[in-house]
């Protein structure tokens, strides 16, 4: 054979090359091409064990179930109304109440007028209550006196607001606000009222004597 001429390797060599190629293809077909990625293709879906970094938009057309913690470091935008209270840790329920009363007598002991009870929703154990009241009365005694008005929440009154009333028909009115946070609730009701008393003596009933109460209650789980 002259220099530079090609020496064929023979039929056996070609057969061995095809056999090697077939073996490598079979090994590749049998191998887990996803290897260390944690991806396991299945009929109709894919299992993924590990983390996913998505550098760009991700669209999921279908149900996505996350069995474990999920951390979102950016803005999460959701359509309005798709998350119900039952799915939230701390949902809020707001209740309001407004009551008026008149034509009552006063005494030197604090008495609740314009009282109302608000039912505590099932499953809620905390409440933030704001109770705003105003009351007025005629001093029917022969001595100058004071009218004291306070906001009452579950029988506990806030600070009293005093207002002077002249003797024999002097009129006094005052307003007060109260705020309380209640915990450990388990059903039942919350009472809100306007608390009124006269200072030195009882005042007789009059249609001009009045009490107004307006309350808002924020119930939380």
Short mmCIF file of C-alpha atoms in Angstrom, two decimals:
data_model
loop_
_atom_site.label_atom_id
_atom_site.label_comp_id
_atom_site.label_asym_id
_atom_site.label_seq_id
_atom_site.Cartn_x
_atom_site.Cartn_y
_atom_site.Cartn_z
CA UNK A 1 0.00 0.00 0.00
CA UNK A 2 1.37 3.30 -1.06
CA UNK A 3 1.73 6.18 1.37
CA UNK A 4 -1.38 8.34 1.56
CA UNK A 5 -3.74 5.57 0.57
CA UNK A 6 -6.80 4.76 2.78
CA UNK A 7 -6.79 1.34 4.40
CA UNK A 8 -10.41 0.19 5.04
CA UNK A 9 -10.96 -1.24 8.49
CA UNK A 10 -13.12 -4.01 7.27
CA UNK A 11 -16.69 -5.16 7.80
CA UNK A 12 -16.06 -6.30 11.37
CA UNK A 13 -15.04 -2.80 12.43
CA UNK A 14 -18.22 -1.30 10.93
CA UNK A 15 -20.41 -3.86 12.70
CA UNK A 16 -18.71 -3.11 16.00
CA UNK A 17 -19.29 0.63 15.51
CA UNK A 18 -23.02 0.07 14.88
CA UNK A 19 -23.24 -2.20 17.92
CA UNK A 20 -21.55 0.42 20.09
CA UNK A 21 -23.89 3.12 18.79
CA UNK A 22 -26.95 0.96 19.46
CA UNK A 23 -25.77 0.20 23.00
CA UNK A 24 -25.24 3.91 23.72
CA UNK A 25 -28.70 4.76 22.37
CA UNK A 26 -30.27 2.07 24.56
CA UNK A 27 -28.39 3.36 27.59
CA UNK A 28 -29.51 6.91 26.82
CA UNK A 29 -33.12 5.78 26.41
CA UNK A 30 -33.06 3.98 29.77
CA UNK A 31 -31.28 6.77 31.63
CA UNK A 32 -33.09 9.46 33.70
CA UNK A 33 -32.27 12.42 31.53
CA UNK A 34 -33.52 14.79 34.27
CA UNK A 35 -31.05 13.29 36.73
CA UNK A 36 -30.28 15.60 39.63
CA UNK A 37 -32.95 18.13 38.63
CA UNK A 38 -35.60 16.40 40.76
CA UNK A 39 -37.98 16.31 37.80
CA UNK A 40 -39.93 13.09 37.32
CA UNK A 41 -42.19 13.08 34.27
CA UNK A 42 -45.47 11.21 34.71
CA UNK A 43 -48.45 10.41 32.57
CA UNK A 44 -50.42 13.67 32.54
CA UNK A 45 -48.04 15.61 34.78
CA UNK A 46 -44.65 16.08 36.37
CA UNK A 47 -43.27 15.68 39.89
CA UNK A 48 -40.64 18.16 41.04
CA UNK A 49 -38.56 17.73 44.18
CA UNK A 50 -36.47 20.81 44.83
CA UNK A 51 -36.56 24.50 43.99
CA UNK A 52 -37.49 26.38 40.84
CA UNK A 53 -35.96 29.65 39.70
CA UNK A 54 -38.12 31.44 37.17
CA UNK A 55 -36.48 34.49 35.61
CA UNK A 56 -39.44 35.77 33.68
CA UNK A 57 -43.21 35.39 33.38
CA UNK A 58 -44.79 32.09 34.44
CA UNK A 59 -48.28 31.15 33.31
CA UNK A 60 -50.10 28.21 34.88
CA UNK A 61 -53.31 27.23 33.12
CA UNK A 62 -54.83 24.89 35.64
CA UNK A 63 -54.76 23.92 39.30
CA UNK A 64 -51.51 24.38 41.20
CA UNK A 65 -51.03 22.73 44.59
CA UNK A 66 -48.18 23.78 46.88
CA UNK A 67 -47.60 21.38 49.77
CA UNK A 68 -45.24 23.48 51.85
CA UNK A 69 -44.21 27.04 52.60
CA UNK A 70 -44.15 29.60 49.82
CA UNK A 71 -42.22 32.86 50.05
CA UNK A 72 -43.20 35.77 47.81
CA UNK A 73 -40.76 38.69 47.86
CA UNK A 74 -42.53 40.78 45.24
CA UNK A 75 -46.05 42.09 44.70
CA UNK A 76 -48.85 39.52 44.66
CA UNK A 77 -51.82 40.66 42.55
CA UNK A 78 -55.09 38.75 42.87
CA UNK A 79 -58.56 39.34 41.44
CA UNK A 80 -60.92 40.97 43.93
CA UNK A 81 -63.12 38.67 45.97
CA UNK A 82 -61.37 35.35 45.29
CA UNK A 83 -60.21 34.80 48.90
CA UNK A 84 -62.98 34.17 51.42
CA UNK A 85 -62.78 34.92 55.15
CA UNK A 86 -62.51 31.23 56.02
CA UNK A 87 -59.18 31.07 54.18
CA UNK A 88 -57.70 33.98 56.12
CA UNK A 89 -55.93 33.83 59.46
CA UNK A 90 -57.38 37.08 60.74
CA UNK A 91 -60.58 38.03 58.91
CA UNK A 92 -62.62 40.99 60.07
CA UNK A 93 -66.35 41.28 60.74
CA UNK A 94 -67.83 44.70 61.52
CA UNK A 95 -71.01 45.22 63.53
CA UNK A 96 -72.72 48.51 64.36
CA UNK A 97 -75.45 49.51 66.79
CA UNK A 98 -77.33 52.72 67.50
CA UNK A 99 -79.96 53.17 70.22
CA UNK A 100 -81.80 56.15 71.74
CA UNK A 101 -83.87 56.44 74.92
CA UNK A 102 -85.70 59.30 76.65
CA UNK A 103 -88.12 60.15 79.48
CA UNK A 104 -86.15 58.59 82.32
CA UNK A 105 -85.15 59.72 85.80
CA UNK A 106 -81.56 59.97 86.94
CA UNK A 107 -80.00 58.81 90.16
CA UNK A 108 -76.66 59.35 91.86
CA UNK A 109 -75.69 55.83 90.88
CA UNK A 110 -74.48 55.34 87.33
CA UNK A 111 -77.20 53.76 85.20
CA UNK A 112 -77.02 52.39 81.66
CA UNK A 113 -79.47 53.90 79.15
CA UNK A 114 -79.83 53.36 75.40
CA UNK A 115 -78.32 49.92 75.91
CA UNK A 116 -77.85 47.34 73.17
CA UNK A 117 -76.36 43.85 72.88
CA UNK A 118 -74.36 42.76 69.85
CA UNK A 119 -73.96 39.06 69.12
CA UNK A 120 -70.39 37.75 68.83
CA UNK A 121 -70.00 35.84 65.53
CA UNK A 122 -69.09 32.16 65.72
CA UNK A 123 -65.35 31.56 65.58
CA UNK A 124 -64.34 35.06 66.65
CA UNK A 125 -62.50 35.56 69.94
CA UNK A 126 -61.43 39.22 69.83
CA UNK A 127 -63.23 42.52 69.42
CA UNK A 128 -62.23 46.17 69.21
CA UNK A 129 -65.14 48.32 70.38
CA UNK A 130 -65.70 52.04 69.97
CA UNK A 131 -68.78 53.38 71.74
CA UNK A 132 -69.86 57.03 71.33
CA UNK A 133 -72.59 58.41 73.60
CA UNK A 134 -74.37 61.65 74.42
CA UNK A 135 -76.93 62.30 77.13
CA UNK A 136 -78.89 65.19 78.59
CA UNK A 137 -81.34 65.81 81.46
CA UNK A 138 -83.19 68.54 83.39
CA UNK A 139 -82.19 69.22 86.98
CA UNK A 140 -85.49 69.04 88.83
CA UNK A 141 -84.00 69.77 92.25
CA UNK A 142 -83.72 73.11 94.04
CA UNK A 143 -79.93 72.86 94.08
CA UNK A 144 -77.40 73.27 91.30
CA UNK A 145 -75.91 69.92 90.29
CA UNK A 146 -73.88 68.11 87.66
CA UNK A 147 -74.84 65.54 85.04
CA UNK A 148 -72.22 62.84 84.34
CA UNK A 149 -72.16 60.93 81.05
CA UNK A 150 -69.89 58.00 80.16
CA UNK A 151 -69.58 55.28 77.54
CA UNK A 152 -70.15 51.75 78.85
CA UNK A 153 -68.73 48.62 77.14
CA UNK A 154 -69.62 45.26 78.68
CA UNK A 155 -70.46 47.00 81.96
CA UNK A 156 -67.14 48.85 82.15
CA UNK A 157 -67.45 52.63 81.83
CA UNK A 158 -64.89 54.99 80.43
CA UNK A 159 -64.15 58.44 81.76
CA UNK A 160 -67.16 60.54 82.73
CA UNK A 161 -67.90 63.90 81.13
CA UNK A 162 -69.51 66.31 83.65
CA UNK A 163 -71.81 69.18 82.78
CA UNK A 164 -73.34 71.67 85.23
CA UNK A 165 -77.11 72.14 85.50
CA UNK A 166 -78.66 75.06 87.35
CA UNK A 167 -81.29 74.46 90.02
CA UNK A 168 -85.00 74.16 89.27
CA UNK A 169 -85.01 73.33 85.60
CA UNK A 170 -81.42 73.84 84.52
CA UNK A 171 -80.50 71.62 81.57
CA UNK A 172 -77.22 69.79 81.04
CA UNK A 173 -75.96 67.56 78.25
CA UNK A 174 -72.59 65.92 77.63
CA UNK A 175 -70.89 63.50 75.26
CA UNK A 176 -68.30 60.80 75.88
CA UNK A 177 -66.40 58.15 73.92
CA UNK A 178 -65.08 54.78 74.97
CA UNK A 179 -62.71 52.27 73.37
CA UNK A 180 -61.97 48.74 74.56
CA UNK A 181 -60.23 45.69 73.13
CA UNK A 182 -61.79 42.41 74.27
CA UNK A 183 -60.09 39.02 74.05
CA UNK A 184 -60.96 35.45 74.97
CA UNK A 185 -64.48 35.73 73.58
CA UNK A 186 -66.44 32.55 72.93
CA UNK A 187 -69.92 33.34 71.71
CA UNK A 188 -72.46 35.36 73.65
CA UNK A 189 -72.91 39.10 73.30
CA UNK A 190 -71.21 42.44 73.90
CA UNK A 191 -73.21 45.15 75.66
CA UNK A 192 -72.79 48.83 74.78
CA UNK A 193 -74.66 51.68 76.48
CA UNK A 194 -74.79 55.32 77.52
CA UNK A 195 -74.16 55.62 81.27
CA UNK A 196 -75.68 58.61 83.09
CA UNK A 197 -75.86 59.83 86.67
CA UNK A 198 -76.63 63.05 88.52
CA UNK A 199 -74.19 64.24 91.15
CA UNK A 200 -75.99 65.32 94.32
CA UNK A 201 -79.54 64.00 94.09
CA UNK A 202 -81.93 62.15 91.82
CA UNK A 203 -83.63 64.09 89.02
CA UNK A 204 -87.21 63.27 88.07
CA UNK A 205 -88.18 61.84 84.69
CA UNK A 206 -88.78 64.20 81.80
CA UNK A 207 -89.38 63.77 78.09
CA UNK A 208 -86.39 66.10 77.65
CA UNK A 209 -84.07 63.60 79.33
CA UNK A 210 -82.34 61.56 76.60
CA UNK A 211 -79.51 59.17 75.90
CA UNK A 212 -78.00 58.28 72.52
CA UNK A 213 -75.53 55.48 71.89
CA UNK A 214 -73.69 54.60 68.68
CA UNK A 215 -71.12 51.82 68.59
CA UNK A 216 -68.96 50.07 66.04
CA UNK A 217 -67.36 46.70 66.79
CA UNK A 218 -64.54 45.06 64.83
CA UNK A 219 -64.59 41.30 65.43
CA UNK A 220 -61.40 39.34 64.80
CA UNK A 221 -60.49 35.68 65.07
#
